[in-house]
Structures are given as C-alpha cells and as structure tokens.
Amino acid sequence: MLQRKPLVKVVRSSRGLRRVSLYYGNASKGTEQAFNNTKVAEETRNIPIRYQPSSGSFILDTIRYATSSGRVDSTFKPPPKIIIDGNEEKPPPLYKYHIPTNTFQKVILSVGAATAAILDPRRADMVAVLGETTGYDALSKLFSKMIQDTEGQKILLDKPRINSSSLDLNELSKLPEGTLGHAYIKFLDDNQVTPDSRLPVQFVDDPELAYIMQRYREAHDLFHTVLGMPTNMLGEVTVKWVEGIQTGLPMCVGGAIFGPLRFKPKQRQKYLSTYLPWAIRVGKSSKLLMNVYFEKRWEQSLAELRQELGIEEPPI
C-alpha cells in the first residue's frame, strides 16, 4: 500500500533561494539516498501535497516555498519560447484568461488603471487591473503566510472557487440564523450583490499567485460578512483597512488611505472616532482571513467564528 507521508527538505537553488522537494515515504531506495544526500538548509517544513492514487508508484512533487523573509522561491518558470519551422510561436497561457505582460506594459497598465479608478471609483475593472499589476510582492508574501498555515495549505491545494456554480445558494439560505452560511446569503440579498460579480485574473504571471488574487476577490464579500460591514463607503473603507493590513496589497492600502477623502463630515467623524481604530485593531490582531476555508464553515456560528479569529464585535 502506498504510504503518503512526505519527506521534506529545503535546499538552495542556483539563485540562492530555497526550494522544497517532496517525496513520498516509500520512494525507491536510490531516490531516498539521493534525497538524503542533498545539502539541507536550516528550515524544514511538513507540507502536505496532492495525492494521485492513479500513479501506482511513489509521487514526486515540487512546490514553491516561502522563506522566512516573505520572499517566495518559485520552481514555476514561464514557458520557454516555442520555435516551429523557424518561427516563434506564442506559448500557451499559464491559466485561463491570462494575458502575459512585461514590466513596461505593467507600468502603463498601472498608471492608466489608477487614473481611471481615481476619476471613477465605480470602475471595478480598473481597480482589478491595478490590483494585479501592482500586487506581485504582496501576493508572494500571502503565499508565504498561507503555505505555513494548515487551513491555508488546504485552500492552496484544493483551490476552491466561490461562485453560483460552486455554491448551493438555496441550501445556504436554509441554514439556521446566526450561522456563517445564513449570514452570507443575507449579506448578498441585503446589498443586492452576487458571487459571480468578480472579474477573472489576467495580468498575474504566476498561476499560484493568480489563484490567490482570485481567492481574495471571491472571498471579499465573506470578509464583509465576517467583519459585519455593509457595502457603503464607510463599510468599504473599513474592510479595506483590515485587508490592507493583512494582505499588504497596494490596491487595498490605497483604498484605505484615499477612500475617506470622499466622506461627508458626519461620516468622517464616525470613521475617525470608531471605525478606523476598530479596523486597525482587527487587522493587526485577528487571524489572516485569507487562511479561512469558509466553505468548510458554513454551519459554524458567526459569533463563534469571530471569536476564533479574534475579531471584535463590529461597531454597527
């Protein structure tokens, strides 16, 4: 019977960064010997890997490993140039909807998206582009935090999606009042939003980081639900502060800083005296919301979940 306990070692790549290679415990003796002779860095991690029972033999998998500094050593490499009959062909996309861009193109996209978003904050498409073109470092650090958390690892392995195709919204609406599932449906209904409103990621040149960005977008309404914040300007800015502190995404930080400029005097007073201090406390002290596998917690009490995550009672 195939043993699924992995052996994990962190080695240095040619670029001086760390890499994790995972071998199942019943690998051949030669493989185990070569593995054991590998020069090992100071860290080791027990990171689970996807099981493929159809292989019929030991499974070797290599994944990225985030170092303690937050930088990610990616074993992923963009597809090389493809030459057919002397002509260069475009490599296949890294994921559905992916549009490869170079640094210069990303700068142009960032400037254009930022300008459009400032002129019209309702341009969700421009806000999405800005988040993708400026978020690589923050997404890398998020990968680091998620891969070192049991629940976060599971999310990265399963890659669940949050939309009307993956969720049974009717069944969630039947859950008892006070549960996360019931509260989520109530949030969608009260604010007339749908889980299908999130745009697909296009400009992140790494499939793993692209998924993290997609997960952030699709979980945003669940962040609102757990934090108890509506979708008005005050609620959005409050959520952006929590997201900005936890994720470091420039898009979130910018929304948190510049969003209050549109507040009316009464909103600004309430924001400065109550909402901003609350958001900063929650952002710093609560568990990373990106590490919450919400789909496994629909029947959990919302009050219990907030207590588990260290979220103070919302100031609503």
mmCIF file of C-alpha atoms in Angstrom:
data_model
loop_
_atom_site.group_PDB
_atom_site.id
_atom_site.type_symbol
_atom_site.label_atom_id
_atom_site.label_comp_id
_atom_site.label_asym_id
_atom_site.label_seq_id
_atom_site.Cartn_x
_atom_site.Cartn_y
_atom_site.Cartn_z
ATOM 1 C CA MET A 1 0.000 0.000 0.000
ATOM 2 C CA LEU A 2 1.307 3.435 -0.948
ATOM 3 C CA GLN A 3 2.443 5.413 2.066
ATOM 4 C CA ARG A 4 1.575 9.085 1.743
ATOM 5 C CA LYS A 5 3.850 10.564 4.393
ATOM 6 C CA PRO A 6 6.127 13.024 2.591
ATOM 7 C CA LEU A 7 9.787 13.682 3.246
ATOM 8 C CA VAL A 8 10.509 17.381 3.127
ATOM 9 C CA LYS A 9 13.791 19.215 2.766
ATOM 10 C CA VAL A 10 14.673 22.754 1.909
ATOM 11 C CA VAL A 11 17.572 23.128 -0.487
ATOM 12 C CA ARG A 12 19.234 26.051 -2.184
ATOM 13 C CA SER A 13 18.589 26.680 -5.849
ATOM 14 C CA SER A 14 21.121 28.113 -8.297
ATOM 15 C CA ARG A 15 19.816 31.568 -7.429
ATOM 16 C CA GLY A 16 20.497 31.102 -3.740
ATOM 17 C CA LEU A 17 16.821 30.819 -2.880
ATOM 18 C CA ARG A 18 15.189 27.940 -1.066
ATOM 19 C CA ARG A 19 13.123 25.203 -2.605
ATOM 20 C CA VAL A 20 11.038 22.390 -1.163
ATOM 21 C CA SER A 21 11.093 18.955 -2.767
ATOM 22 C CA LEU A 22 8.526 16.446 -1.543
ATOM 23 C CA TYR A 23 8.949 12.704 -1.845
ATOM 24 C CA TYR A 24 6.556 10.050 -0.595
ATOM 25 C CA GLY A 25 7.944 7.793 2.104
ATOM 26 C CA ASN A 26 8.013 4.618 0.003
ATOM 27 C CA ALA A 27 10.119 6.106 -2.777
ATOM 28 C CA SER A 28 12.809 3.852 -4.198
ATOM 29 C CA LYS A 29 15.972 3.430 -2.142
ATOM 30 C CA GLY A 30 18.029 5.247 -4.771
ATOM 31 C CA THR A 31 15.707 8.224 -4.687
ATOM 32 C CA GLU A 32 15.718 8.287 -0.882
ATOM 33 C CA GLN A 33 19.510 8.108 -0.809
ATOM 34 C CA ALA A 34 19.882 10.950 -3.314
ATOM 35 C CA PHE A 35 17.318 12.903 -1.355
ATOM 36 C CA ASN A 36 19.082 12.346 1.950
ATOM 37 C CA ASN A 37 22.425 13.392 0.490
ATOM 38 C CA THR A 38 21.019 16.744 -0.648
ATOM 39 C CA LYS A 39 22.539 19.730 1.107
ATOM 40 C CA VAL A 40 19.874 20.898 3.532
ATOM 41 C CA ALA A 41 19.234 24.473 4.622
ATOM 42 C CA GLU A 42 18.245 25.344 8.170
ATOM 43 C CA GLU A 43 14.478 25.080 7.695
ATOM 44 C CA THR A 44 12.292 22.060 7.080
ATOM 45 C CA ARG A 45 8.528 22.044 6.732
ATOM 46 C CA ASN A 46 5.957 19.255 6.752
ATOM 47 C CA ILE A 47 3.908 20.497 3.842
ATOM 48 C CA PRO A 48 1.139 18.214 2.525
ATOM 49 C CA ILE A 49 0.924 17.529 -1.189
ATOM 50 C CA ARG A 50 -1.785 16.421 -3.555
ATOM 51 C CA TYR A 51 -2.313 12.652 -3.623
ATOM 52 C CA GLN A 52 -2.740 10.970 -7.007
ATOM 53 C CA PRO A 53 -3.716 7.337 -6.373
ATOM 54 C CA SER A 54 -3.762 6.548 -10.096
ATOM 55 C CA SER A 55 0.030 6.769 -10.301
ATOM 56 C CA GLY A 56 0.662 3.304 -8.899
ATOM 57 C CA SER A 57 4.048 4.348 -7.542
ATOM 58 C CA PHE A 58 5.638 6.962 -5.366
ATOM 59 C CA ILE A 59 4.806 10.568 -6.244
ATOM 60 C CA LEU A 60 7.363 13.312 -6.588
ATOM 61 C CA ASP A 61 6.169 16.879 -6.462
ATOM 62 C CA THR A 62 7.987 20.163 -6.194
ATOM 63 C CA ILE A 63 6.228 23.292 -4.992
ATOM 64 C CA ARG A 64 7.264 26.795 -4.104
ATOM 65 C CA TYR A 65 8.443 27.564 -0.628
ATOM 66 C CA ALA A 66 8.248 30.964 1.002
ATOM 67 C CA THR A 67 11.291 31.872 3.053
ATOM 68 C CA SER A 68 11.120 33.464 6.463
ATOM 69 C CA SER A 69 11.736 36.867 4.851
ATOM 70 C CA GLY A 70 8.465 36.525 2.995
ATOM 71 C CA ARG A 71 10.038 36.115 -0.434
ATOM 72 C CA VAL A 72 8.941 33.157 -2.482
ATOM 73 C CA ASP A 73 11.256 30.802 -4.265
ATOM 74 C CA SER A 74 9.181 29.658 -7.203
ATOM 75 C CA THR A 75 10.000 26.463 -9.020
ATOM 76 C CA PHE A 76 7.475 27.669 -11.574
ATOM 77 C CA LYS A 77 9.068 29.046 -14.728
ATOM 78 C CA PRO A 78 7.216 30.706 -17.627
ATOM 79 C CA PRO A 79 7.010 28.517 -20.731
ATOM 80 C CA PRO A 80 10.108 28.847 -22.938
ATOM 81 C CA LYS A 81 9.969 30.190 -26.469
ATOM 82 C CA ILE A 82 8.481 27.716 -28.897
ATOM 83 C CA ILE A 83 10.138 27.604 -32.337
ATOM 84 C CA ILE A 84 8.285 25.785 -35.120
ATOM 85 C CA ASP A 85 9.820 25.738 -38.614
ATOM 86 C CA GLY A 86 11.975 28.694 -37.648
ATOM 87 C CA ASN A 87 9.011 30.782 -36.471
ATOM 88 C CA GLU A 88 8.465 31.750 -32.848
ATOM 89 C CA GLU A 89 5.072 30.698 -31.554
ATOM 90 C CA LYS A 90 3.324 32.138 -28.539
ATOM 91 C CA PRO A 91 3.460 29.796 -25.520
ATOM 92 C CA PRO A 92 0.122 28.627 -24.145
ATOM 93 C CA PRO A 93 -1.440 30.805 -21.411
ATOM 94 C CA LEU A 94 -0.440 29.993 -17.824
ATOM 95 C CA TYR A 95 -4.106 29.795 -16.862
ATOM 96 C CA LYS A 96 -7.467 30.668 -18.350
ATOM 97 C CA TYR A 97 -7.751 34.394 -19.228
ATOM 98 C CA HIS A 98 -4.018 35.011 -18.633
ATOM 99 C CA ILE A 99 -2.521 37.871 -20.654
ATOM 100 C CA PRO A 100 1.309 37.917 -20.393
ATOM 101 C CA THR A 101 2.845 41.363 -19.941
ATOM 102 C CA ASN A 102 6.354 42.692 -19.425
ATOM 103 C CA THR A 103 7.420 45.237 -16.823
ATOM 104 C CA PHE A 104 6.907 48.238 -19.091
ATOM 105 C CA GLN A 105 3.415 47.102 -20.031
ATOM 106 C CA LYS A 106 2.547 46.585 -16.370
ATOM 107 C CA VAL A 107 3.666 50.138 -15.557
ATOM 108 C CA ILE A 108 1.472 51.541 -18.339
ATOM 109 C CA LEU A 109 -1.475 49.448 -17.182
ATOM 110 C CA SER A 110 -0.951 50.512 -13.559
ATOM 111 C CA VAL A 111 -0.862 54.225 -14.391
ATOM 112 C CA GLY A 112 -3.891 54.008 -16.656
ATOM 113 C CA ALA A 113 -5.899 51.885 -14.214
ATOM 114 C CA ALA A 114 -5.038 54.116 -11.253
ATOM 115 C CA THR A 115 -6.075 57.245 -13.181
ATOM 116 C CA ALA A 116 -9.371 55.700 -14.287
ATOM 117 C CA ALA A 117 -10.132 54.385 -10.790
ATOM 118 C CA ILE A 118 -9.490 57.795 -9.193
ATOM 119 C CA LEU A 119 -11.729 59.562 -11.724
ATOM 120 C CA ASP A 120 -14.472 56.968 -11.284
ATOM 121 C CA PRO A 121 -14.183 54.655 -8.221
ATOM 122 C CA ARG A 122 -17.061 52.585 -9.624
ATOM 123 C CA ARG A 123 -14.744 51.225 -12.342
ATOM 124 C CA ALA A 124 -14.295 47.812 -10.758
ATOM 125 C CA ASP A 125 -12.472 46.628 -13.863
ATOM 126 C CA MET A 126 -9.762 49.270 -13.449
ATOM 127 C CA VAL A 127 -9.440 48.576 -9.721
ATOM 128 C CA ALA A 128 -8.990 44.883 -10.603
ATOM 129 C CA VAL A 129 -6.263 45.637 -13.156
ATOM 130 C CA LEU A 130 -4.444 47.870 -10.668
ATOM 131 C CA GLY A 131 -4.537 45.127 -8.056
ATOM 132 C CA GLU A 132 -2.985 42.615 -10.460
ATOM 133 C CA THR A 133 -0.242 44.804 -11.899
ATOM 134 C CA THR A 134 0.958 46.110 -8.529
ATOM 135 C CA GLY A 135 0.386 43.098 -6.287
ATOM 136 C CA TYR A 136 3.156 40.584 -7.035
ATOM 137 C CA ASP A 137 5.233 41.158 -3.882
ATOM 138 C CA ALA A 138 2.172 41.219 -1.641
ATOM 139 C CA LEU A 139 0.800 38.047 -3.252
ATOM 140 C CA SER A 140 4.173 36.341 -2.736
ATOM 141 C CA LYS A 141 4.074 37.193 0.965
ATOM 142 C CA LEU A 142 0.482 35.978 1.171
ATOM 143 C CA PHE A 143 1.614 32.679 -0.322
ATOM 144 C CA SER A 144 4.220 32.508 2.451
ATOM 145 C CA LYS A 145 1.590 33.019 5.133
ATOM 146 C CA MET A 146 -0.873 30.588 3.603
ATOM 147 C CA ILE A 147 1.556 27.733 2.982
ATOM 148 C CA GLN A 148 2.659 27.876 6.624
ATOM 149 C CA ASP A 149 -0.910 27.595 7.928
ATOM 150 C CA THR A 150 -2.789 24.272 7.953
ATOM 151 C CA GLU A 151 -6.039 25.754 6.687
ATOM 152 C CA GLY A 152 -4.230 27.980 4.206
ATOM 153 C CA GLN A 153 -2.344 24.967 2.801
ATOM 154 C CA LYS A 154 -5.644 23.181 2.243
ATOM 155 C CA ILE A 155 -7.022 26.167 0.334
ATOM 156 C CA LEU A 156 -3.949 26.280 -1.919
ATOM 157 C CA LEU A 157 -4.194 22.552 -2.601
ATOM 158 C CA ASP A 158 -7.950 22.427 -3.241
ATOM 159 C CA LYS A 159 -8.217 25.832 -4.943
ATOM 160 C CA PRO A 160 -11.944 26.202 -4.230
ATOM 161 C CA ARG A 161 -13.955 28.825 -6.093
ATOM 162 C CA ILE A 162 -16.747 30.989 -4.698
ATOM 163 C CA ASN A 163 -19.486 31.473 -7.275
ATOM 164 C CA SER A 164 -23.023 30.333 -8.064
ATOM 165 C CA SER A 165 -21.671 27.233 -9.807
ATOM 166 C CA SER A 166 -19.657 26.019 -6.825
ATOM 167 C CA LEU A 167 -22.107 27.081 -4.093
ATOM 168 C CA ASP A 168 -25.653 25.939 -3.463
ATOM 169 C CA LEU A 169 -27.050 29.336 -2.504
ATOM 170 C CA ASN A 170 -30.507 27.898 -1.897
ATOM 171 C CA GLU A 171 -29.176 25.401 0.642
ATOM 172 C CA LEU A 172 -27.129 28.084 2.370
ATOM 173 C CA SER A 173 -30.253 30.200 2.759
ATOM 174 C CA LYS A 174 -31.886 27.332 4.662
ATOM 175 C CA LEU A 175 -29.173 27.203 7.316
ATOM 176 C CA PRO A 176 -30.153 28.409 10.795
ATOM 177 C CA GLU A 177 -29.975 32.097 11.512
ATOM 178 C CA GLY A 178 -26.683 33.031 13.111
ATOM 179 C CA THR A 179 -24.598 30.652 11.006
ATOM 180 C CA LEU A 180 -21.970 31.885 8.573
ATOM 181 C CA GLY A 181 -23.875 30.483 5.576
ATOM 182 C CA HIS A 182 -27.115 32.204 6.537
ATOM 183 C CA ALA A 183 -25.318 35.481 7.243
ATOM 184 C CA TYR A 184 -23.530 35.329 3.878
ATOM 185 C CA ILE A 185 -26.771 34.877 1.937
ATOM 186 C CA LYS A 186 -28.362 37.698 3.935
ATOM 187 C CA PHE A 187 -25.411 39.944 3.066
ATOM 188 C CA LEU A 188 -25.795 39.138 -0.647
ATOM 189 C CA ASP A 189 -29.543 39.781 -0.549
ATOM 190 C CA ASP A 190 -29.379 42.957 1.544
ATOM 191 C CA ASN A 191 -26.724 44.505 -0.682
ATOM 192 C CA GLN A 192 -28.038 43.058 -3.951
ATOM 193 C CA VAL A 193 -24.717 41.544 -4.918
ATOM 194 C CA THR A 194 -23.819 38.190 -6.418
ATOM 195 C CA PRO A 195 -20.770 35.936 -6.016
ATOM 196 C CA ASP A 196 -20.484 35.936 -9.813
ATOM 197 C CA SER A 197 -19.566 39.628 -9.991
ATOM 198 C CA ARG A 198 -15.805 39.122 -9.547
ATOM 199 C CA LEU A 199 -13.679 39.520 -12.669
ATOM 200 C CA PRO A 200 -11.164 36.811 -13.614
ATOM 201 C CA VAL A 201 -7.463 37.480 -13.026
ATOM 202 C CA GLN A 202 -5.499 38.288 -16.197
ATOM 203 C CA PHE A 203 -2.183 40.024 -15.529
ATOM 204 C CA VAL A 204 -0.523 37.979 -12.767
ATOM 205 C CA ASP A 205 2.293 35.998 -14.407
ATOM 206 C CA ASP A 206 2.223 33.094 -11.996
ATOM 207 C CA PRO A 207 -0.646 30.576 -11.743
ATOM 208 C CA GLU A 208 -0.364 30.111 -7.968
ATOM 209 C CA LEU A 209 -0.337 33.835 -7.237
ATOM 210 C CA ALA A 210 -3.124 34.352 -9.757
ATOM 211 C CA TYR A 211 -5.253 31.947 -7.751
ATOM 212 C CA ILE A 212 -4.525 33.833 -4.525
ATOM 213 C CA MET A 213 -5.674 37.070 -6.168
ATOM 214 C CA GLN A 214 -8.815 35.331 -7.451
ATOM 215 C CA ARG A 215 -9.458 33.900 -3.994
ATOM 216 C CA TYR A 216 -9.115 37.353 -2.453
ATOM 217 C CA ARG A 217 -11.679 38.775 -4.878
ATOM 218 C CA GLU A 218 -14.189 35.996 -4.403
ATOM 219 C CA ALA A 219 -13.833 35.983 -0.619
ATOM 220 C CA HIS A 220 -14.238 39.764 -0.330
ATOM 221 C CA ASP A 221 -17.987 39.532 0.363
ATOM 222 C CA LEU A 222 -17.271 36.921 3.031
ATOM 223 C CA PHE A 223 -14.809 39.336 4.617
ATOM 224 C CA HIS A 224 -17.644 41.872 4.736
ATOM 225 C CA THR A 225 -19.901 39.240 6.304
ATOM 226 C CA VAL A 226 -17.444 38.172 8.987
ATOM 227 C CA LEU A 227 -16.462 41.765 9.756
ATOM 228 C CA GLY A 228 -20.117 42.822 9.849
ATOM 229 C CA MET A 229 -19.603 45.698 7.418
ATOM 230 C CA PRO A 230 -22.090 46.918 4.771
ATOM 231 C CA THR A 231 -21.106 47.915 1.245
ATOM 232 C CA ASN A 232 -21.489 51.657 1.754
ATOM 233 C CA MET A 233 -18.399 53.896 1.646
ATOM 234 C CA LEU A 234 -17.809 53.669 5.394
ATOM 235 C CA GLY A 235 -18.066 49.882 5.357
ATOM 236 C CA GLU A 236 -15.882 49.501 2.283
ATOM 237 C CA VAL A 237 -13.088 51.683 3.656
ATOM 238 C CA THR A 238 -13.204 49.832 6.976
ATOM 239 C CA VAL A 239 -12.861 46.476 5.217
ATOM 240 C CA LYS A 240 -10.061 47.878 3.054
ATOM 241 C CA TRP A 241 -8.108 48.807 6.194
ATOM 242 C CA VAL A 242 -8.346 45.241 7.500
ATOM 243 C CA GLU A 243 -7.444 43.824 4.084
ATOM 244 C CA GLY A 244 -4.601 46.289 3.598
ATOM 245 C CA ILE A 245 -3.048 45.462 6.967
ATOM 246 C CA GLN A 246 -3.404 41.713 6.478
ATOM 247 C CA THR A 247 -2.577 41.341 2.778
ATOM 248 C CA GLY A 248 -0.361 44.336 2.028
ATOM 249 C CA LEU A 249 -1.958 44.612 -1.426
ATOM 250 C CA PRO A 250 -1.291 48.160 -2.717
ATOM 251 C CA MET A 251 -4.840 48.310 -4.056
ATOM 252 C CA CYS A 252 -6.247 47.745 -0.559
ATOM 253 C CA VAL A 253 -3.818 50.135 1.115
ATOM 254 C CA GLY A 254 -4.643 52.828 -1.428
ATOM 255 C CA GLY A 255 -8.383 52.343 -0.938
ATOM 256 C CA ALA A 256 -7.982 52.582 2.836
ATOM 257 C CA ILE A 257 -5.927 55.790 2.669
ATOM 258 C CA PHE A 258 -7.699 57.678 -0.116
ATOM 259 C CA GLY A 259 -11.258 56.363 0.330
ATOM 260 C CA PRO A 260 -12.021 58.651 3.311
ATOM 261 C CA LEU A 261 -11.408 61.711 1.125
ATOM 262 C CA ARG A 262 -14.955 61.223 -0.179
ATOM 263 C CA PHE A 263 -16.553 61.081 3.271
ATOM 264 C CA LYS A 264 -19.067 63.676 4.381
ATOM 265 C CA PRO A 265 -18.353 65.464 7.712
ATOM 266 C CA LYS A 266 -20.577 63.158 9.814
ATOM 267 C CA GLN A 267 -19.109 60.050 8.155
ATOM 268 C CA ARG A 268 -15.576 61.298 8.737
ATOM 269 C CA GLN A 269 -16.240 61.916 12.413
ATOM 270 C CA LYS A 270 -17.694 58.436 12.924
ATOM 271 C CA TYR A 271 -14.851 56.942 10.879
ATOM 272 C CA LEU A 272 -12.063 58.601 12.870
ATOM 273 C CA SER A 273 -13.592 58.007 16.294
ATOM 274 C CA THR A 274 -14.871 54.440 15.888
ATOM 275 C CA TYR A 275 -14.373 52.597 12.611
ATOM 276 C CA LEU A 276 -10.718 53.348 11.903
ATOM 277 C CA PRO A 277 -9.417 52.345 15.380
ATOM 278 C CA TRP A 278 -11.558 49.178 15.227
ATOM 279 C CA ALA A 279 -10.268 48.244 11.757
ATOM 280 C CA ILE A 280 -6.630 48.739 12.752
ATOM 281 C CA ARG A 281 -7.033 46.617 15.881
ATOM 282 C CA VAL A 282 -8.789 43.832 13.975
ATOM 283 C CA GLY A 283 -6.329 43.946 11.075
ATOM 284 C CA LYS A 284 -3.351 43.573 13.393
ATOM 285 C CA SER A 285 -4.687 41.094 15.944
ATOM 286 C CA SER A 286 -7.071 38.780 14.069
ATOM 287 C CA LYS A 287 -6.202 35.671 12.081
ATOM 288 C CA LEU A 288 -5.414 36.191 8.402
ATOM 289 C CA LEU A 289 -8.802 35.999 6.672
ATOM 290 C CA MET A 290 -7.176 34.513 3.572
ATOM 291 C CA ASN A 291 -6.394 31.459 5.688
ATOM 292 C CA VAL A 292 -10.055 30.783 6.472
ATOM 293 C CA TYR A 293 -11.608 27.948 4.469
ATOM 294 C CA PHE A 294 -15.070 29.496 4.550
ATOM 295 C CA GLU A 295 -16.638 26.706 2.505
ATOM 296 C CA LYS A 296 -15.917 24.268 5.346
ATOM 297 C CA ARG A 297 -17.524 26.566 7.916
ATOM 298 C CA TRP A 298 -20.980 27.392 6.559
ATOM 299 C CA GLU A 299 -22.751 25.774 9.511
ATOM 300 C CA GLN A 300 -20.478 27.369 12.117
ATOM 301 C CA SER A 301 -21.910 30.087 14.329
ATOM 302 C CA LEU A 302 -20.816 33.510 13.084
ATOM 303 C CA ALA A 303 -20.263 34.663 16.661
ATOM 304 C CA GLU A 304 -18.118 31.591 17.355
ATOM 305 C CA LEU A 305 -16.124 32.137 14.156
ATOM 306 C CA ARG A 306 -15.425 35.766 15.064
ATOM 307 C CA GLN A 307 -14.247 34.691 18.482
ATOM 308 C CA GLU A 308 -11.993 32.022 16.946
ATOM 309 C CA LEU A 309 -10.498 34.539 14.517
ATOM 310 C CA GLY A 310 -10.041 37.229 17.167
ATOM 311 C CA ILE A 311 -12.480 39.689 15.581
ATOM 312 C CA GLU A 312 -14.012 42.235 17.924
ATOM 313 C CA GLU A 313 -17.753 42.852 17.815
ATOM 314 C CA PRO A 314 -18.408 45.115 14.790
ATOM 315 C CA PRO A 315 -19.198 48.755 15.689
ATOM 316 C CA ILE A 316 -22.549 48.704 13.835
#
